[in-house]
Coordinates of C-alpha atoms in Angstrom, one line a residue:
M1 CA 24.2 -42.7 -25.0
A2 CA 27.3 -44.5 -26.3
L3 CA 28.9 -46.5 -23.5
V4 CA 32.5 -45.5 -24.6
L5 CA 34.9 -43.0 -23.2
T6 CA 36.1 -39.9 -25.1
E7 CA 39.7 -39.2 -25.7
E8 CA 39.7 -36.5 -22.9
Q9 CA 38.1 -39.0 -20.5
V10 CA 40.8 -41.6 -21.3
M11 CA 43.5 -39.1 -20.6
L12 CA 41.9 -38.2 -17.3
K13 CA 41.7 -41.8 -16.3
E14 CA 45.3 -42.4 -17.2
S15 CA 46.5 -39.4 -15.3
A16 CA 44.5 -40.4 -12.2
A17 CA 46.0 -43.9 -12.4
G18 CA 49.5 -42.6 -12.5
L19 CA 49.2 -40.1 -9.6
L20 CA 47.3 -42.4 -7.3
A21 CA 49.5 -45.4 -7.9
E22 CA 52.6 -43.3 -7.0
K23 CA 51.2 -41.2 -4.2
A24 CA 48.1 -42.9 -2.7
G25 CA 48.4 -46.6 -3.3
V26 CA 48.0 -49.6 -1.0
A27 CA 51.5 -49.0 0.4
Q28 CA 50.4 -45.5 1.6
L29 CA 47.2 -47.0 3.1
R30 CA 49.2 -49.6 5.0
A31 CA 51.6 -47.0 6.3
L32 CA 48.7 -44.7 7.5
R33 CA 47.1 -47.7 9.2
D34 CA 50.3 -48.8 10.9
A35 CA 50.9 -45.3 12.2
G36 CA 47.4 -45.1 13.6
D37 CA 46.8 -41.9 11.6
E38 CA 43.5 -40.3 12.9
L39 CA 42.6 -38.6 9.6
G40 CA 43.3 -41.7 7.5
F41 CA 44.8 -39.7 4.6
S42 CA 47.8 -37.5 3.9
R43 CA 47.1 -33.7 3.6
E44 CA 50.2 -33.4 1.5
V45 CA 48.9 -35.9 -1.0
W46 CA 45.5 -34.2 -0.9
R47 CA 47.2 -30.9 -1.9
E48 CA 48.8 -32.6 -4.9
I49 CA 45.4 -34.0 -5.9
A50 CA 43.8 -30.6 -5.5
A51 CA 46.5 -29.1 -7.7
M52 CA 45.4 -31.5 -10.4
G53 CA 41.9 -29.9 -10.2
W54 CA 40.1 -33.2 -9.3
P55 CA 38.0 -31.7 -6.4
G56 CA 36.4 -29.4 -8.9
I57 CA 35.7 -31.9 -11.7
A58 CA 31.9 -32.1 -11.1
I59 CA 31.4 -28.6 -9.6
P60 CA 29.9 -26.1 -12.1
E61 CA 32.2 -23.5 -13.6
A62 CA 30.1 -20.7 -12.2
Y63 CA 31.3 -21.8 -8.7
G64 CA 34.9 -22.2 -9.5
G65 CA 34.8 -25.8 -10.7
L66 CA 35.8 -27.4 -14.0
G67 CA 32.2 -28.3 -14.9
Y68 CA 33.5 -31.6 -16.4
G69 CA 30.7 -33.7 -15.0
Y70 CA 30.3 -36.7 -12.9
T71 CA 31.4 -39.1 -15.6
G72 CA 34.9 -37.6 -15.2
L73 CA 34.7 -37.8 -11.4
G74 CA 33.6 -41.4 -11.7
L75 CA 36.7 -42.3 -13.7
V76 CA 38.9 -40.8 -11.0
L77 CA 36.9 -42.7 -8.3
E78 CA 37.4 -45.9 -10.2
Q79 CA 41.2 -45.4 -10.1
A80 CA 40.9 -44.5 -6.4
G81 CA 39.2 -47.9 -5.9
R82 CA 41.9 -49.7 -7.9
H83 CA 44.6 -48.3 -5.7
L84 CA 42.6 -48.2 -2.4
S85 CA 43.6 -44.5 -2.3
P86 CA 43.0 -42.9 1.1
T87 CA 41.7 -39.5 0.2
P88 CA 38.7 -37.3 0.9
L89 CA 37.5 -37.7 -2.7
Q90 CA 34.5 -39.7 -1.6
A91 CA 33.5 -37.8 1.5
S92 CA 34.1 -34.2 0.4
V93 CA 34.1 -34.2 -3.4
L94 CA 31.5 -36.9 -4.3
V95 CA 29.2 -36.4 -1.3
G96 CA 29.9 -33.1 0.4
A97 CA 30.1 -30.9 -2.7
T98 CA 27.1 -32.6 -4.2
A99 CA 25.1 -32.0 -1.1
V100 CA 26.0 -28.3 -1.0
D101 CA 25.1 -28.0 -4.7
A102 CA 21.8 -30.0 -4.4
L103 CA 20.6 -28.5 -1.0
G104 CA 22.4 -25.2 -0.4
T105 CA 21.2 -21.7 -1.0
E106 CA 22.9 -19.5 -3.6
A107 CA 24.8 -17.7 -0.8
Q108 CA 26.0 -21.0 0.6
K109 CA 27.1 -22.3 -2.8
Q110 CA 29.0 -19.1 -3.5
A111 CA 30.7 -19.4 -0.1
L112 CA 31.6 -23.1 -0.2
L113 CA 31.8 -24.5 -3.7
P114 CA 34.8 -22.5 -4.9
A115 CA 36.8 -23.5 -1.7
L116 CA 35.7 -27.1 -2.2
A117 CA 36.8 -27.0 -5.9
A118 CA 40.2 -25.8 -4.8
G119 CA 40.5 -28.5 -2.1
E120 CA 40.9 -25.8 0.5
I121 CA 38.0 -27.1 2.8
L122 CA 36.3 -30.4 3.4
V123 CA 32.6 -30.9 3.8
S124 CA 31.0 -34.2 5.0
L125 CA 27.4 -35.4 5.0
A126 CA 26.0 -36.4 8.5
L127 CA 23.0 -38.5 7.8
Q128 CA 23.0 -42.1 9.2
E129 CA 21.8 -42.6 12.8
G130 CA 21.4 -46.3 13.2
A131 CA 23.1 -49.5 12.2
R132 CA 21.7 -49.4 8.7
H133 CA 21.1 -46.8 6.0
A134 CA 17.5 -45.5 6.5
P135 CA 17.3 -41.7 5.7
E136 CA 13.5 -41.6 6.3
Q137 CA 14.2 -42.7 9.9
T138 CA 16.1 -39.5 10.7
A139 CA 15.2 -38.5 14.2
L140 CA 17.8 -35.9 15.1
A141 CA 15.7 -32.9 16.2
A142 CA 15.9 -29.3 15.0
N143 CA 13.8 -27.1 17.2
A144 CA 13.1 -23.4 16.3
D145 CA 15.0 -21.2 18.8
G146 CA 14.5 -17.5 18.2
D147 CA 15.9 -16.6 14.8
G148 CA 17.7 -20.0 14.5
Y149 CA 17.5 -23.6 15.5
T150 CA 18.8 -25.9 18.2
L151 CA 20.0 -29.4 17.0
T152 CA 19.9 -32.3 19.4
G153 CA 20.8 -35.9 18.5
S154 CA 23.6 -38.0 17.1
K155 CA 25.0 -39.2 13.7
T156 CA 27.2 -42.2 12.9
L157 CA 29.4 -43.3 10.0
V158 CA 30.3 -39.7 9.0
L159 CA 33.0 -40.0 6.4
D160 CA 36.3 -38.1 7.2
A161 CA 34.6 -36.6 10.2
L162 CA 37.8 -35.6 12.0
A163 CA 39.1 -33.7 8.9
A164 CA 35.9 -32.0 7.9
D165 CA 35.5 -28.2 8.2
H166 CA 31.7 -28.3 7.9
F167 CA 29.0 -30.8 8.1
V168 CA 25.7 -31.0 6.1
V169 CA 23.5 -32.3 9.0
I170 CA 20.1 -33.8 8.1
A171 CA 17.7 -33.1 10.9
R172 CA 13.9 -33.3 11.4
T173 CA 11.9 -30.0 11.8
A174 CA 8.5 -31.7 11.3
G175 CA 6.9 -35.1 11.2
S176 CA 8.2 -38.2 12.9
A177 CA 10.8 -40.9 12.1
G178 CA 9.8 -42.7 9.0
D179 CA 8.4 -39.6 7.1
S180 CA 10.3 -38.3 4.2
D181 CA 8.6 -34.9 4.6
G182 CA 9.9 -32.6 7.4
L183 CA 13.6 -33.2 6.9
T184 CA 15.9 -30.1 6.8
A185 CA 19.6 -29.8 5.9
F186 CA 21.7 -27.6 8.1
L187 CA 25.3 -26.4 7.6
V188 CA 27.2 -26.9 10.8
A189 CA 30.8 -25.8 11.4
A190 CA 33.1 -28.5 12.8
G191 CA 34.0 -26.2 15.7
A192 CA 30.4 -25.4 16.7
Q193 CA 29.8 -25.3 20.4
N194 CA 28.2 -28.4 21.9
L195 CA 29.2 -30.5 18.9
T196 CA 31.4 -33.5 19.8
I197 CA 33.2 -35.5 17.1
E198 CA 34.3 -39.0 18.0
R199 CA 36.7 -41.2 16.0
R200 CA 35.4 -44.6 15.0
S201 CA 37.5 -47.5 13.7
L202 CA 36.3 -49.5 10.7
V203 CA 38.0 -52.5 9.0
D204 CA 39.1 -50.4 6.0
S205 CA 41.3 -48.1 8.1
R206 CA 39.6 -45.0 6.7
G207 CA 38.7 -41.9 8.7
V208 CA 35.1 -42.0 10.0
G209 CA 33.5 -40.6 13.0
A210 CA 30.3 -40.1 15.0
L211 CA 28.7 -36.8 15.9
R212 CA 26.9 -35.9 19.1
L213 CA 24.9 -32.7 19.0
E214 CA 23.9 -31.6 22.5
G215 CA 21.9 -28.5 21.9
V216 CA 24.0 -27.1 19.0
K217 CA 22.7 -23.7 18.1
V218 CA 22.7 -22.5 14.5
A219 CA 21.6 -19.3 12.9
A220 CA 18.8 -19.0 10.3
D221 CA 21.3 -18.8 7.5
A222 CA 22.6 -22.3 8.4
V223 CA 19.4 -23.7 6.9
M224 CA 20.0 -25.2 3.5
G225 CA 17.1 -24.6 1.2
V226 CA 13.5 -24.6 2.4
P227 CA 12.9 -26.0 5.9
G228 CA 11.2 -29.4 5.9
Q229 CA 11.8 -29.9 2.1
A230 CA 15.3 -31.5 2.0
W231 CA 14.1 -34.9 0.7
T232 CA 14.4 -34.1 -3.0
G233 CA 17.9 -32.7 -2.8
L234 CA 19.0 -35.4 -0.4
G235 CA 17.7 -38.1 -2.7
R236 CA 19.7 -36.7 -5.6
T237 CA 22.8 -36.5 -3.4
L238 CA 22.4 -40.1 -2.3
D239 CA 21.9 -41.3 -5.9
I240 CA 25.1 -39.6 -7.1
A241 CA 26.9 -40.8 -4.0
N242 CA 25.9 -44.4 -4.7
I243 CA 26.9 -44.2 -8.3
G244 CA 30.3 -42.8 -7.3
L245 CA 30.7 -45.7 -4.8
A246 CA 29.8 -48.1 -7.5
S247 CA 32.6 -46.6 -9.6
E248 CA 35.0 -47.1 -6.7
L249 CA 33.8 -50.7 -6.3
L250 CA 34.4 -51.3 -10.0
G251 CA 38.0 -50.2 -9.8
L252 CA 38.5 -52.2 -6.6
S253 CA 36.9 -55.3 -8.0
T254 CA 38.9 -55.1 -11.3
E255 CA 42.2 -54.7 -9.4
A256 CA 41.4 -57.6 -7.0
F257 CA 40.6 -59.8 -10.1
E258 CA 43.8 -58.9 -11.9
R259 CA 45.9 -59.5 -8.8
T260 CA 44.2 -62.9 -8.4
V261 CA 44.8 -63.9 -12.0
A262 CA 48.4 -62.9 -11.8
Y263 CA 48.7 -65.1 -8.7
L264 CA 47.1 -68.0 -10.5
K265 CA 49.9 -67.7 -13.1
E266 CA 52.7 -67.9 -10.6
R267 CA 51.5 -70.2 -7.8
K268 CA 52.3 -73.9 -8.3
Q269 CA 50.6 -76.9 -6.6
F270 CA 51.4 -80.6 -7.3
G271 CA 54.0 -79.3 -9.7
K272 CA 51.6 -77.4 -11.9
L273 CA 50.5 -73.7 -12.1
I274 CA 47.2 -73.5 -10.3
G275 CA 46.0 -71.3 -13.2
S276 CA 46.0 -74.4 -15.4
F277 CA 43.2 -76.0 -13.2
Q278 CA 40.0 -75.9 -15.2
G279 CA 37.8 -75.2 -12.2
L280 CA 39.7 -72.0 -11.4
Q281 CA 39.7 -71.0 -15.0
H282 CA 36.0 -71.2 -15.1
R283 CA 35.6 -69.1 -12.0
A284 CA 37.9 -66.5 -13.4
A285 CA 36.1 -66.4 -16.7
E286 CA 32.7 -65.9 -15.1
L287 CA 34.1 -63.1 -12.9
F288 CA 35.6 -61.4 -16.0
A289 CA 32.2 -61.4 -17.7
E290 CA 30.6 -60.0 -14.6
L291 CA 33.1 -57.2 -14.4
E292 CA 32.4 -56.2 -18.1
L293 CA 28.7 -56.0 -17.3
A294 CA 29.4 -54.0 -14.2
R295 CA 31.5 -51.5 -16.2
S296 CA 28.7 -50.9 -18.6
I297 CA 26.1 -50.2 -15.9
V298 CA 28.4 -47.9 -14.0
L299 CA 29.2 -45.8 -17.1
Q300 CA 25.5 -45.6 -18.0
A301 CA 24.7 -44.4 -14.5
L302 CA 27.4 -41.8 -14.6
Q303 CA 26.2 -40.5 -17.9
A304 CA 22.7 -40.4 -16.6
I305 CA 23.8 -37.9 -13.9
D306 CA 25.3 -35.5 -16.4
A307 CA 22.3 -35.9 -18.7
D308 CA 19.8 -35.2 -15.9
D309 CA 18.1 -38.5 -16.7
P310 CA 14.7 -38.9 -15.0
E311 CA 15.5 -42.6 -14.4
L312 CA 18.5 -41.7 -12.3
P313 CA 17.2 -43.2 -9.1
Q314 CA 16.6 -46.6 -10.7
L315 CA 20.0 -46.5 -12.4
A316 CA 21.7 -45.5 -9.1
S317 CA 20.2 -48.4 -7.2
A318 CA 20.8 -50.8 -10.1
A319 CA 24.5 -49.8 -10.3
K320 CA 25.1 -49.9 -6.5
A321 CA 23.3 -53.3 -6.2
K322 CA 25.2 -54.8 -9.1
L323 CA 28.6 -53.6 -7.9
C324 CA 27.9 -54.7 -4.3
E325 CA 27.3 -58.2 -5.8
V326 CA 30.4 -58.1 -8.1
A327 CA 32.7 -56.7 -5.4
Q328 CA 31.6 -59.4 -2.9
R329 CA 32.4 -62.1 -5.5
A330 CA 35.7 -60.5 -6.7
T331 CA 37.1 -60.1 -3.2
N332 CA 35.9 -63.4 -1.9
E333 CA 37.4 -65.2 -5.0
G334 CA 40.6 -63.2 -4.5
I335 CA 40.9 -64.5 -0.9
Q336 CA 40.0 -68.1 -1.8
M337 CA 42.2 -68.4 -4.8
H338 CA 45.2 -67.0 -2.9
G339 CA 44.6 -69.7 -0.3
G340 CA 45.8 -69.4 3.2
I341 CA 48.2 -66.5 2.5
G342 CA 45.2 -64.5 1.4
M343 CA 44.2 -64.2 5.0
T344 CA 47.6 -62.9 6.1
D345 CA 48.5 -59.2 6.4
E346 CA 51.6 -59.7 4.3
Y347 CA 49.5 -59.9 1.1
D348 CA 47.6 -56.8 0.0
I349 CA 44.5 -58.7 -1.2
G350 CA 43.1 -58.5 2.3
F351 CA 42.9 -54.7 2.1
F352 CA 40.6 -55.0 -0.9
I353 CA 38.0 -57.2 0.8
K354 CA 38.0 -54.8 3.9
R355 CA 37.4 -51.7 1.8
A356 CA 34.8 -53.4 -0.3
R357 CA 32.7 -54.4 2.7
V358 CA 32.6 -50.8 4.0
A359 CA 31.8 -49.3 0.6
Q360 CA 29.1 -51.9 0.0
H361 CA 27.3 -50.8 3.1
C362 CA 27.8 -47.1 2.8
F363 CA 24.5 -45.3 1.8
G364 CA 22.7 -48.6 1.4
D365 CA 23.8 -52.2 0.8
Y366 CA 22.9 -54.8 -1.9
N367 CA 19.5 -55.7 -0.4
Y368 CA 18.5 -52.0 0.2
H369 CA 19.2 -51.1 -3.4
L370 CA 17.8 -54.2 -4.9
D371 CA 14.5 -53.6 -3.1
R372 CA 14.6 -49.9 -4.0
F373 CA 15.2 -50.7 -7.7
A374 CA 12.3 -53.2 -7.7
R375 CA 10.0 -50.6 -6.0
L376 CA 10.9 -47.8 -8.3
S377 CA 10.6 -50.0 -11.4
G378 CA 7.1 -51.2 -10.3
F379 CA 8.1 -54.8 -9.9

């Protein structure tokens, strides 16, 4: 596959850059944070994004989407990373819609995907239970109860939890924590009885929450797919989610780098522009090279999704691990090269390091994916 963008993809990237810069940039993120907004995004801006058709980019045409593929969605997510855009693109479009498509029954897809493509509803994945990403350790219990199930347990780090209309809840119907077999996906409405949604605060000022399910009863038609066999669909969902997050981290890292280089060209020390100092030039040049390598691996991974490449799991972990590493370096260098003012709230560079740290840890951090890549590759 050629690692270049088509003319249509370039146009999509440019249109995303324009809208997000104007409507959902760092200034909007700062305003939402200062206002203590519970959702963490503007529904009005989300309606404008939906009008552009972006929620349906990767959803098949048969379900009301554009069928444009994940490469197109990745380009939009890259621009969302560049502008730190506070939107449900990650939670509902990248993860939620993918989970419904990968795990849902035909009836569930027909019911949810057209509304997701239109941006009319939001769906979020409820997976993580501990401090770290460990899907096999799922312990939330789903016990058979008449014609349905009763769900008991808790979930944490649920993206856009307070705004979601439905949750894809991963529960255990068989086996024990540590087993990949025995996991089942359930579709749970946000207003379900005995479901409590609690807001959580993270450093990136985005909307996340924790779920407590204290005997939540669901009907048999809430089961997504075959009971106890959710692992394959969940694995594909997580691979796609991590590639999408890698796309976001690429945009975030690129913007942090460009802002830092611009600052090097205007800040003076000892009567000279600090950009003229050879040590800083070397650090900037090395980071530029790393960003170019990162861009290639992200595009390859995005194309692998659309091509249904059998090596998708390896590429997903390679892309996420690499972008975790690059984002760590780009944001750290941004803070350091800005000097003391980089630590102040007055400068926007601090927002980039905060969002980077959350995105790095979401669905597996650098160490998790480096180990997974080595294991899948037989190293």
